[in-house]
Coordinates of C-alpha atoms and ligand atoms in Angstrom, one line a residue:
X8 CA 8.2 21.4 22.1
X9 CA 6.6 21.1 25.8
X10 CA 9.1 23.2 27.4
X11 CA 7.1 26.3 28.7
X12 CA 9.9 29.1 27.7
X13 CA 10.2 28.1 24.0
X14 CA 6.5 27.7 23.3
X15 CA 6.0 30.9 25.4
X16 CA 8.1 32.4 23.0
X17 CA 6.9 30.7 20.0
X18 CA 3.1 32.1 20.3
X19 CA 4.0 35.6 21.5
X20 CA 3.3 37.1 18.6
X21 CA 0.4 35.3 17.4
X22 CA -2.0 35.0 20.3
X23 CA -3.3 37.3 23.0
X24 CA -1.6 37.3 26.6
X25 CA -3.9 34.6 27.9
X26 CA -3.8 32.4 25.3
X27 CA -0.5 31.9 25.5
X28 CA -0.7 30.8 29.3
X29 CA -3.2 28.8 28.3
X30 CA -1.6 27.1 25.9
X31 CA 1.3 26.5 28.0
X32 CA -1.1 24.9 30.6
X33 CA -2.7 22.6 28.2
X34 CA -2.2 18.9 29.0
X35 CA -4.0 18.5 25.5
X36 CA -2.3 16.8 22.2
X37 CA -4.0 19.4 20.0
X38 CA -5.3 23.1 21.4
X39 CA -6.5 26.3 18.9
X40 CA -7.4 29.5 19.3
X41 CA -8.7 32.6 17.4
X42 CA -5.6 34.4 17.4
X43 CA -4.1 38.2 16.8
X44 CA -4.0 37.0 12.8
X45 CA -6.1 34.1 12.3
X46 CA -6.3 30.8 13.4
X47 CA -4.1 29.3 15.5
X48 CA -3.3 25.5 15.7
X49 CA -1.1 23.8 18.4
X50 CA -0.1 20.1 17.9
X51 CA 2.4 18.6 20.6
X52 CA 3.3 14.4 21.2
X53 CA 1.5 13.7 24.0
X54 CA 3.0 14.7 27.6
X55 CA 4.0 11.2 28.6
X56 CA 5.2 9.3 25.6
X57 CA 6.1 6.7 27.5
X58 CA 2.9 5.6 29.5
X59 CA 1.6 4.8 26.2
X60 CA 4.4 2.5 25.3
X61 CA 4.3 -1.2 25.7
X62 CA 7.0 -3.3 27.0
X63 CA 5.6 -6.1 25.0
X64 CA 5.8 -7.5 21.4
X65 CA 9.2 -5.8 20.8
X66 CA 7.8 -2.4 21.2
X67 CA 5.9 -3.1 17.5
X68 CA 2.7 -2.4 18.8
X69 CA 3.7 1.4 19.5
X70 CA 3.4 3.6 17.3
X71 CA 6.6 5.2 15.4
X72 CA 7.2 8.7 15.9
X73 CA 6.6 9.0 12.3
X74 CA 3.1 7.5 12.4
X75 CA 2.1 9.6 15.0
X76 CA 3.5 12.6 13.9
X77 CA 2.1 12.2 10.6
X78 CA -1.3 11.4 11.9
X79 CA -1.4 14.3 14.1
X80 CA -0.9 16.7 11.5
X81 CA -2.9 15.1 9.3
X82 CA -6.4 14.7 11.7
X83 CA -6.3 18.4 11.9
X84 CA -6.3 19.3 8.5
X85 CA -9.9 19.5 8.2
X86 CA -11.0 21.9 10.8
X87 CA -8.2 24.3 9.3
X88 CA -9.2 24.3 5.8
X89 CA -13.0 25.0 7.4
X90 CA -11.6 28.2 8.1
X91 CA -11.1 28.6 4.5
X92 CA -7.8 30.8 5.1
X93 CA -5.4 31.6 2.1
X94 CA -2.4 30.4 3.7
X95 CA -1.3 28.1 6.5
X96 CA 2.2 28.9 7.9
X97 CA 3.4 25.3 9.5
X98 CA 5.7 26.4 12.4
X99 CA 7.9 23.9 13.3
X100 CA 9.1 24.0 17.5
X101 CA 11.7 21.3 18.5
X102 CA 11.0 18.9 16.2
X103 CA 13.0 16.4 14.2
X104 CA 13.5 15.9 10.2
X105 CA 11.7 13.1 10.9
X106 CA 8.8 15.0 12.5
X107 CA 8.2 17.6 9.9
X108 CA 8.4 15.3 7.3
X109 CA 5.8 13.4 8.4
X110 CA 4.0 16.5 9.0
X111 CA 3.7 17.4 5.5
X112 CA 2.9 13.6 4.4
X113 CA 0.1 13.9 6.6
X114 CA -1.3 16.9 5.6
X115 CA -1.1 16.0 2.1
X116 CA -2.5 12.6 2.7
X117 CA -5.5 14.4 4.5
X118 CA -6.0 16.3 1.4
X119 CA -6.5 13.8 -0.6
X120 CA -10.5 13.3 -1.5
X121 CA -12.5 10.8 -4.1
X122 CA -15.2 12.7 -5.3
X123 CA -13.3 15.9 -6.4
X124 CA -10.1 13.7 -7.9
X125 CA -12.6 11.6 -10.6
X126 CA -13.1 14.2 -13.4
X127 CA -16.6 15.0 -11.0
X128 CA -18.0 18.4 -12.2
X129 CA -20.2 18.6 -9.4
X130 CA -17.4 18.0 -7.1
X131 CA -14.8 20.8 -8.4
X132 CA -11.3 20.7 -6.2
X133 CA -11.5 22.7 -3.4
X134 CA -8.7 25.8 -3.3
X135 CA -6.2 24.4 -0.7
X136 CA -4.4 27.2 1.2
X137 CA -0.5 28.4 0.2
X138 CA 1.7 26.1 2.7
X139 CA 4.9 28.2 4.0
X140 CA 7.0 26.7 6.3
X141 CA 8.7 28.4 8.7
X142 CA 11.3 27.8 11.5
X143 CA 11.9 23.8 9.9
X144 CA 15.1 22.3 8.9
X145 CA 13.5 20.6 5.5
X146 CA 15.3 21.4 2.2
X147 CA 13.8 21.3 -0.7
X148 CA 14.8 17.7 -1.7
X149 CA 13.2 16.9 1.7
X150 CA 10.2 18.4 0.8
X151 CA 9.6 17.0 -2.8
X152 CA 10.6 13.5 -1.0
X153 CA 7.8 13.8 1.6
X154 CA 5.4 15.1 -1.2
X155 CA 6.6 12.0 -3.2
X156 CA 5.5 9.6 -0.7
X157 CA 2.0 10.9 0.2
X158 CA 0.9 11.0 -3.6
X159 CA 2.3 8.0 -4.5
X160 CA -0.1 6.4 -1.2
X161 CA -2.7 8.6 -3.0
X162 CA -2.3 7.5 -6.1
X163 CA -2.9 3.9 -4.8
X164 CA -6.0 5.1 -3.0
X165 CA -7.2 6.5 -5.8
X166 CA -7.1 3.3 -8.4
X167 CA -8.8 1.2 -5.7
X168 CA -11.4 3.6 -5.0
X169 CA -12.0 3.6 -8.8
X170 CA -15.6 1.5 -9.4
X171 CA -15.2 -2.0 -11.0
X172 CA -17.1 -0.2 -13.9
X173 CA -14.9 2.6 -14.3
X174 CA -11.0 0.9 -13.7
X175 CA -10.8 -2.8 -16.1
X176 CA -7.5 -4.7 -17.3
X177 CA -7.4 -3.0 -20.5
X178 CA -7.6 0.6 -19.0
X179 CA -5.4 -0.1 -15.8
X180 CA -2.8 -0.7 -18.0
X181 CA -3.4 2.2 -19.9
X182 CA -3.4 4.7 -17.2
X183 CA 0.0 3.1 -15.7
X184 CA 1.5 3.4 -19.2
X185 CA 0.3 7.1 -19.1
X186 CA 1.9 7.4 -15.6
X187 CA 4.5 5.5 -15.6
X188 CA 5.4 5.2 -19.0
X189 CA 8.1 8.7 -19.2
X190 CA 9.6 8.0 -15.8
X191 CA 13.3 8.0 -16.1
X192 CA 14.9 4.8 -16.4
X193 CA 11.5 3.1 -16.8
X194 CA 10.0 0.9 -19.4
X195 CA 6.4 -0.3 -19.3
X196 CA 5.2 -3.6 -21.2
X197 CA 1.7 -4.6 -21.5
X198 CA 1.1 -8.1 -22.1
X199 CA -1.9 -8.1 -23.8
X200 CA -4.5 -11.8 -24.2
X201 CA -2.7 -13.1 -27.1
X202 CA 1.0 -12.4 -25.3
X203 CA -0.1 -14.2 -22.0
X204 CA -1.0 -17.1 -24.8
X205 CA 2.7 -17.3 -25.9
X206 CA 3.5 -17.0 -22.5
X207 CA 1.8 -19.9 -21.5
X208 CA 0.0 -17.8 -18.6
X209 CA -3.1 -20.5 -18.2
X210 CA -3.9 -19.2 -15.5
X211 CA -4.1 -15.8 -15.2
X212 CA -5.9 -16.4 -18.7
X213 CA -8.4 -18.8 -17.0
X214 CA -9.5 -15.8 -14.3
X215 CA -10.1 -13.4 -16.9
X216 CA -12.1 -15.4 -18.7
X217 CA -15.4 -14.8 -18.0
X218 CA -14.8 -11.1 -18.1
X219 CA -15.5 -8.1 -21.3
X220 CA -12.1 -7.3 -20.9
X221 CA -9.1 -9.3 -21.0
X222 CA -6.4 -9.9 -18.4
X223 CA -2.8 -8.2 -18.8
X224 CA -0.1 -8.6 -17.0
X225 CA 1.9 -4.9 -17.0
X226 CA 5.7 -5.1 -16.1
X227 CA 7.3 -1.5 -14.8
X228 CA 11.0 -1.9 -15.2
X229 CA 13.0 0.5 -13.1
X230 CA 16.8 0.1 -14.4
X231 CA 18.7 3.4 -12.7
X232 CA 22.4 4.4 -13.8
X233 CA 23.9 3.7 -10.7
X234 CA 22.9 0.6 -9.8
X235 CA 26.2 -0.8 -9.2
X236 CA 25.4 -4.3 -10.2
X237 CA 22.6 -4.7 -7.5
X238 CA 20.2 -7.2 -8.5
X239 CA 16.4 -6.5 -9.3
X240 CA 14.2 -6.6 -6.5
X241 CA 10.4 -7.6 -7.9
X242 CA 7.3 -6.4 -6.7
X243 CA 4.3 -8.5 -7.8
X244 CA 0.4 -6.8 -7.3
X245 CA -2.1 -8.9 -7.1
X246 CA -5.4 -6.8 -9.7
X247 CA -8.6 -8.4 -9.8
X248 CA -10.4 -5.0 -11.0
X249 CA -13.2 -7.0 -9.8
X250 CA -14.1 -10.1 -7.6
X251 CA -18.2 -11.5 -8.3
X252 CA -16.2 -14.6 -6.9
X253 CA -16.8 -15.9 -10.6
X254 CA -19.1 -19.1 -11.1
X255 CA -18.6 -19.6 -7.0
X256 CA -20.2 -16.2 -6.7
X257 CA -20.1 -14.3 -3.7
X258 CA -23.1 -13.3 -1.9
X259 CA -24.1 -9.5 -1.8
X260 CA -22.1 -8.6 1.6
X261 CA -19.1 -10.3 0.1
X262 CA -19.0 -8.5 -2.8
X263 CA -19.9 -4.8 -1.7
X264 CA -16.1 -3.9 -1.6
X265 CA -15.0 -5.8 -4.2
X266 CA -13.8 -3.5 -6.3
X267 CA -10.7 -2.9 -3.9
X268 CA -9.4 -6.7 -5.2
X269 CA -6.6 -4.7 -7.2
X270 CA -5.3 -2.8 -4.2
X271 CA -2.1 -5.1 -4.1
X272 CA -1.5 -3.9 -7.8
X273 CA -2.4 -0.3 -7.0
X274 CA -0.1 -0.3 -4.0
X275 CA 2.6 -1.8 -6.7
X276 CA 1.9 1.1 -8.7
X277 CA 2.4 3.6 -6.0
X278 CA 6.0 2.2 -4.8
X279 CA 6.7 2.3 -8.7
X280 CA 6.0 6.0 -9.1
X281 CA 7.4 6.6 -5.7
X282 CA 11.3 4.9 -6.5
X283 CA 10.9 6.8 -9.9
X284 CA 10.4 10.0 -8.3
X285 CA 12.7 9.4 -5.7
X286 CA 15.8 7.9 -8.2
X287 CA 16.5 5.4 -5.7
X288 CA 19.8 3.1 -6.6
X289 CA 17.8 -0.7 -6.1
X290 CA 16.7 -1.9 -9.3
X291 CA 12.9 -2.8 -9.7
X292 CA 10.7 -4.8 -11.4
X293 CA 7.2 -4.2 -10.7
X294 CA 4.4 -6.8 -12.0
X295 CA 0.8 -6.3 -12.1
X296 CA -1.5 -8.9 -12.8
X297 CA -4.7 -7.6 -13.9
X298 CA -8.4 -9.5 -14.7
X299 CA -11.6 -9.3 -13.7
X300 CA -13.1 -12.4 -12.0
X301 CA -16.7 -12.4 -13.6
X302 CA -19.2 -14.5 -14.1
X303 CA -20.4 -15.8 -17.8
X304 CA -20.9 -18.6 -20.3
X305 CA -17.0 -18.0 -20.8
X306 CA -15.7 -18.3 -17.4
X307 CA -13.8 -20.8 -15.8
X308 CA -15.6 -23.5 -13.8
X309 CA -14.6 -25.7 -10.6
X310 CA -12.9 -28.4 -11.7
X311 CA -11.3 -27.3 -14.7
X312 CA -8.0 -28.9 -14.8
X313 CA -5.5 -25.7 -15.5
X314 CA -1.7 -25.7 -16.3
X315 CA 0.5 -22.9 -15.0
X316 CA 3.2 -21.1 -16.8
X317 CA 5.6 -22.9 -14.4
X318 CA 3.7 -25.9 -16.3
X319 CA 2.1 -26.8 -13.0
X320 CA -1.3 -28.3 -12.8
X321 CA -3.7 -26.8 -10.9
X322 CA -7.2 -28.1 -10.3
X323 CA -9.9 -25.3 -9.6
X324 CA -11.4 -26.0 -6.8
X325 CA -13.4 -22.6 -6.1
X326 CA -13.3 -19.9 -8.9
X327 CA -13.2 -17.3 -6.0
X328 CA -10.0 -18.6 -5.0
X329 CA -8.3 -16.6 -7.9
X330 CA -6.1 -14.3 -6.7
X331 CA -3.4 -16.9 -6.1
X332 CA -4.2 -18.0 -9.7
X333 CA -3.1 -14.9 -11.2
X334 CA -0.3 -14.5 -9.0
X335 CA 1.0 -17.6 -9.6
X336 CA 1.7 -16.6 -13.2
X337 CA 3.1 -13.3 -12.1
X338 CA 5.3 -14.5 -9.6
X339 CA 6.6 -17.3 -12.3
X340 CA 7.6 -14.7 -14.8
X341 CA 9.1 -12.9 -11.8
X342 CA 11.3 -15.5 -10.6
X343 CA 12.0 -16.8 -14.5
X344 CA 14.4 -13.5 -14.7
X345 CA 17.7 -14.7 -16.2
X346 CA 21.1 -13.5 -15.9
X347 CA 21.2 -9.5 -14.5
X348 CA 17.7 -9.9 -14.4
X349 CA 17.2 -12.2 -12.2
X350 CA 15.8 -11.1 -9.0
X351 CA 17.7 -11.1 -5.5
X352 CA 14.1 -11.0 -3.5
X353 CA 10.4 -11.3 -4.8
X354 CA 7.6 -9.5 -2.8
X355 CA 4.1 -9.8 -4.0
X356 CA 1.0 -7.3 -2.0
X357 CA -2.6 -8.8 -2.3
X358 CA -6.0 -8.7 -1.4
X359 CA -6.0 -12.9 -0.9
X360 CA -8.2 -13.7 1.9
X361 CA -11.0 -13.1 4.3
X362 CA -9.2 -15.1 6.5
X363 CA -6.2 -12.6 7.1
X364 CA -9.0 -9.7 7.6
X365 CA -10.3 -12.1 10.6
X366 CA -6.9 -12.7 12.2
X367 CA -5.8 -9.5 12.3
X368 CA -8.0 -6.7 10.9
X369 CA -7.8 -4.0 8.3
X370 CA -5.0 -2.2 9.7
X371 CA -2.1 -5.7 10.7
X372 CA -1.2 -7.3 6.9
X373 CA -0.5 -10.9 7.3
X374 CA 3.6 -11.9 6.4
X375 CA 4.9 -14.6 4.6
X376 CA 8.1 -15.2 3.8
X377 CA 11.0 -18.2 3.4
X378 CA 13.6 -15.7 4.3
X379 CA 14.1 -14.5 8.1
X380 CA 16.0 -11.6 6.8
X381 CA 13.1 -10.2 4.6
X382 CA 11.1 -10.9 7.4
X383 CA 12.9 -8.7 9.9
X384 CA 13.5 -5.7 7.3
X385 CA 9.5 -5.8 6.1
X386 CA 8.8 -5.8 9.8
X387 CA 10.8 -3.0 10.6
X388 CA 9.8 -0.9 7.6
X389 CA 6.2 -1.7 8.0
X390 CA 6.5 -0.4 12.1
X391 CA 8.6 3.0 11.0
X392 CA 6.2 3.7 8.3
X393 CA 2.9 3.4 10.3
X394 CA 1.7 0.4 8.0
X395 CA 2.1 -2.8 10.5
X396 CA 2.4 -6.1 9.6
X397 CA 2.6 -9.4 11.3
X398 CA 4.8 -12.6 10.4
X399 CA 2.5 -15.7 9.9
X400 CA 3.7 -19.4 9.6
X401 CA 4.4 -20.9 6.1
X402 CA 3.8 -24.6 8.1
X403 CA 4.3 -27.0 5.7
X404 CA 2.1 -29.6 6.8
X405 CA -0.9 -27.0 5.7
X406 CA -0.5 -28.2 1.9
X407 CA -2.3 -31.3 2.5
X408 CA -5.0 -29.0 2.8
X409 CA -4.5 -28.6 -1.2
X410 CA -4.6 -32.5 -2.2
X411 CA -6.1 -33.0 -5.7
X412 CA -6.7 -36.3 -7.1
X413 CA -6.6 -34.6 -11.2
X414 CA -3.6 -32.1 -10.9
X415 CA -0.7 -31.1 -9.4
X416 CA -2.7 -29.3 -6.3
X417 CA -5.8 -27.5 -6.2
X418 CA -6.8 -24.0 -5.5
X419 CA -8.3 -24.6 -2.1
X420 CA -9.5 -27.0 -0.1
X421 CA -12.3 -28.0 2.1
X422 CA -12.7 -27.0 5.5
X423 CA -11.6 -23.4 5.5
X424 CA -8.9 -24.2 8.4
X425 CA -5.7 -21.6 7.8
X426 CA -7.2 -20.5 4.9
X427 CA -4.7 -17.5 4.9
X428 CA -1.9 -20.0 5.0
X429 CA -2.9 -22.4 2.5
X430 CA -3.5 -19.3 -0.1
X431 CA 0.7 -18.3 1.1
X432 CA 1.8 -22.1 0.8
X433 CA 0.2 -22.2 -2.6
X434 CA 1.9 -19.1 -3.9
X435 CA 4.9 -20.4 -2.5
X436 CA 4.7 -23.2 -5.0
X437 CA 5.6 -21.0 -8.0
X438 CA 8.7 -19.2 -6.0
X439 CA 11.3 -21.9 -6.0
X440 CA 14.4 -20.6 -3.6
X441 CA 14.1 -17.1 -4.5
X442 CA 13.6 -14.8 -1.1
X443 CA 10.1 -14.2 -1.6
X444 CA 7.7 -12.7 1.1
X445 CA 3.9 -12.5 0.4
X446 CA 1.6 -9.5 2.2
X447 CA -1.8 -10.1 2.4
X448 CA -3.3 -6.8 2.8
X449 CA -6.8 -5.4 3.5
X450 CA -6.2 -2.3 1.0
X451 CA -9.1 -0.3 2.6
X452 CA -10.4 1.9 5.8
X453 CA -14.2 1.3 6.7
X454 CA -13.4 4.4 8.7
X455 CA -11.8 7.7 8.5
X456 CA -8.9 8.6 11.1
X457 CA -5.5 10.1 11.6
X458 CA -4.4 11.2 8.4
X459 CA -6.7 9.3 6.4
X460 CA -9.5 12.1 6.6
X461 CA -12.0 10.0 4.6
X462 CA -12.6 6.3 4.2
X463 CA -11.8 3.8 1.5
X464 CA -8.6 3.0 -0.5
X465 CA -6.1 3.3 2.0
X466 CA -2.4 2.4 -0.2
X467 CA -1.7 -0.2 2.3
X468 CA 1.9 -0.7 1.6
X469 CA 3.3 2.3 -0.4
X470 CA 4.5 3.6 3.0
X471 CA 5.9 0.0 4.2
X472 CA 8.1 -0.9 1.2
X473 CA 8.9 3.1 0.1
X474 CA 10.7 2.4 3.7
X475 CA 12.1 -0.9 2.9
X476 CA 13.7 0.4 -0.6
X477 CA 15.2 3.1 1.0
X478 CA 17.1 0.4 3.3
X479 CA 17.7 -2.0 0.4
X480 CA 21.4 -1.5 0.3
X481 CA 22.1 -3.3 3.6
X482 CA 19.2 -5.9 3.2
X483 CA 21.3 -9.6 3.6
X484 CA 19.7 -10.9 0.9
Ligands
BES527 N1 -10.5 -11.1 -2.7 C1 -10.9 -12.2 -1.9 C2 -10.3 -12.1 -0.5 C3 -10.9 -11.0 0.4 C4 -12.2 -11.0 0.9 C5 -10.1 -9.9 0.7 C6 -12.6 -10.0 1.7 C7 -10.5 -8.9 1.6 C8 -11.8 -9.0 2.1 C9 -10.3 -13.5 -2.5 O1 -10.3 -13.5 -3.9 C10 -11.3 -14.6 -2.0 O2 -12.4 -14.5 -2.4 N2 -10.8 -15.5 -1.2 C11 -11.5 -16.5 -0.7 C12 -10.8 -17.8 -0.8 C13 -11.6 -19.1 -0.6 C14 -12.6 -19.3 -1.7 C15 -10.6 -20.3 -0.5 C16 -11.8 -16.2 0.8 O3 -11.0 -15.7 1.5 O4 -13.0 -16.5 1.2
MN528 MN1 -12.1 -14.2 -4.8
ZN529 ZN1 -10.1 -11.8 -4.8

């Protein structure tokens, strides 16, 4: 609250007389002070909300209250804990449900850190104070919910900050069957090499080639009792543990962060552990497509000639153009669903492209979808949640830019023009009519901010499509 009685009120009987007209005074988002009983921490919107707002671009480029608020809370964590007290009362002033749950998302998202979370001895977790809450209107369900939602996100940080010598196919797929595997209502399946064989998966076979371990493809299936008929939505991840580029290797810049080409799987992984948690009623199928792109005598080369389990041909064009490859697959056993299976919408997440990162940076995912109504609902989810994305032109035309004179199409194409689009129209091969949207996500924050309080995996997603199953039931498709 800003109004001058209430907060008067509300630090009586924590801070001395002149810090309390101080506070009231404050212009400031976030004030503290020494106080009668420890540290005190004030957080407020700013005074004029609206002077921030633009008029423009359908008011997406603000940021939700729920983004903010979360943010907020969650930029301040640090300093408090530096004070290394045993408990930290969150009082809650004129705020909505909204508000204080993103208060607690964000303070649990700042708490999240690599280096004590990997089994580090040197790095033991830190003690974090004893949260009680105190004048808020969150029950308990509320709570767990908001909790839910910020470890599922850190879950998905966590995997992608996970070293490409630490996180493979073969042990990915172990640690989501060891997560995932006693959920309620859930079923893991591991298709292992010699599955993906029967499966006639050439392709996602053909990326993991080169590599020690072999490619899997892991399936979560989320069936909940009261489902009332709803079709499956599918979720599809794309998990190069990985990406040396392969035989078209990347040079050194390009393959620093590589090891974040599995964040569309691990963000996968987070909504799946975040709809088991939260028992929602929408059906799930969640796919991962895991490999390493490596380089070896055994990988694949340009030009091999490749058939798809859709029994496409694809010609490889560029071994680092492999993400599509092994989403292709994925996506095909997705949309090959029969009967109460089959799916009423197909989403897959994936690291695909530098050229998405140019367009629109690490923070805007790129869009894709055949289906205005997923567009609008993805959209909306990812503006509510604080994880924005953009809608980007499936144009047609583009798939010249995929000609091959030996297959089907190839992988890419020369040139490098709309290389974000091409990668979506290929995909978009292996979808038939299904609603199907495509995210090409970044997965990672160079920088610490907000309620990200270090850089790295950032769960790009989790947020966005935890929103969008919770609105599933009156999604028009
Ligand atoms: N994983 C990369 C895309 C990527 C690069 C994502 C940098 C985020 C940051 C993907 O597998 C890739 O290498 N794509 C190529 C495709 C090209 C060879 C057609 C790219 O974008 O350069
Ligand atoms: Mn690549
Ligand atoms: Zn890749």
């Amino acid at each position: 609250s800003r109004d001058p009685k209430k907060v008067r009120a509300a630090l009586k009987p924590i801070l001395l007389p002149w810090q309390v007209e101080a506070a009231v005074k404050s212009e400031s988002e976030t004030s503290s002070f020494a106080g009668k009983t420890g540290a005190v921490f004030i957080l407020r919107p700013p005074a004029n909300l609206d002077a921030n707002n633009l008029a423009s671009h359908g008011g997406r480029l603000n940021k939700s209250d729920f983004a903010r608020t979360r943010d907020h809370a969650g930029s301040v964590l640090g300093q408090v804990l530096s004070w290394k007290c045993d408990k930290l009362i969150l009082h809650f002033n004129g705020t909505s449900l909204e508000q204080e749950t993103a208060s607690l998302v964000g303070l649990e998202l700042a708490s999240y850190n690599f280096a004590e979370n990997r089994d580090n001895p040197r790095k033991p977790k830190k003690k974090l104070p004893t949260l009680l809450l105190s004048g808020s209107q969150l029950s308990n369900a509320n709570i767990r919910a908001a909790s839910d939602l910020a470890l599922a996100t850190n879950m998905a940080r966590h995997l992608t900050n996970l070293p490409g010598g630490s996180l493979n196919p073969t042990n990915y797929a172990q640690a989501i069957e060891d997560l995932l595997g006693d959920a309620a209502n859930t079923t893991v399946t591991v298709w292992k090499n010699a599955d993906l064989a029967r499966e006639n998966c050439g392709l996602l076979q053909a990326v993991g080639a080169g590599a020690a371990e072999p490619p899997a493809l892991v399936h979560i299936r989320y069936r909940p009792k009261d489902s009332n008929g709803k079709k499956p939505i599918a979720l599809v991840g794309k998990g190069i543990t990985f990406d040396t580029g392969g035989l078209d290797i990347k040079p050194s810049s390009a393959m620093r962060l590589m090891k974040k080409d599995m964040g569309g799987s691990a963000a996968v992984a987070g909504i799946a552990y975040w709809a088991t948690r939260a028992g929602i009623s929408q059906p799930l199928d969640c796919y991962l497509a895991l490999a390493e792109n490596a380089v070896s005598g055994t990988a694949f080369r340009p030009g091999d000639i490749i058939t798809a389990r859709s029994g496409h041909t694809v010609e490889i064009d560029n071994t680092d153009a492999e993400g599509r490859l092994v989403l292709a697959d994925a996506l095909d056993v997705a949309v090959t669903q029969k009967g109460a299976d089959a799916p009423r919408a197909v989403i897959n997440l994936a690291t695909l492209t530098g050229a998405i990162k140019v367009a629109l940076g690490a923070e805007i995912s790129g869009l894709f979808t055949n289906s205005d109504a997923l567009s609008s609902a993805i959209e909306d989810s990812g503006w509510s949640s604080g994880e924005l994305t953009w809608r980007m032109p499936l144009f047609q035309p583009y798939f010249s830019h995929l000609k091959s004179s030996f297959a089907d199409f190839a992988n890419s194409g020369p040139g490098g023009f709309a290389g974000a689009i091409s990668a979506a129209l290929f995909l978009q091969q292996f979808v038939g009519k299904v609603p199907w949207a495509h995210l090409d996500i970044y997965s990672w924050r160079d920088s610490a901010g907000g309620a990200y309080s270090e850089s790295g995996g950032s769960g790009q997603g989790v947020q966005m499509f935890a929103q969008f199953l919770s609105g599933a039931d009156s999604l028009a498709v």
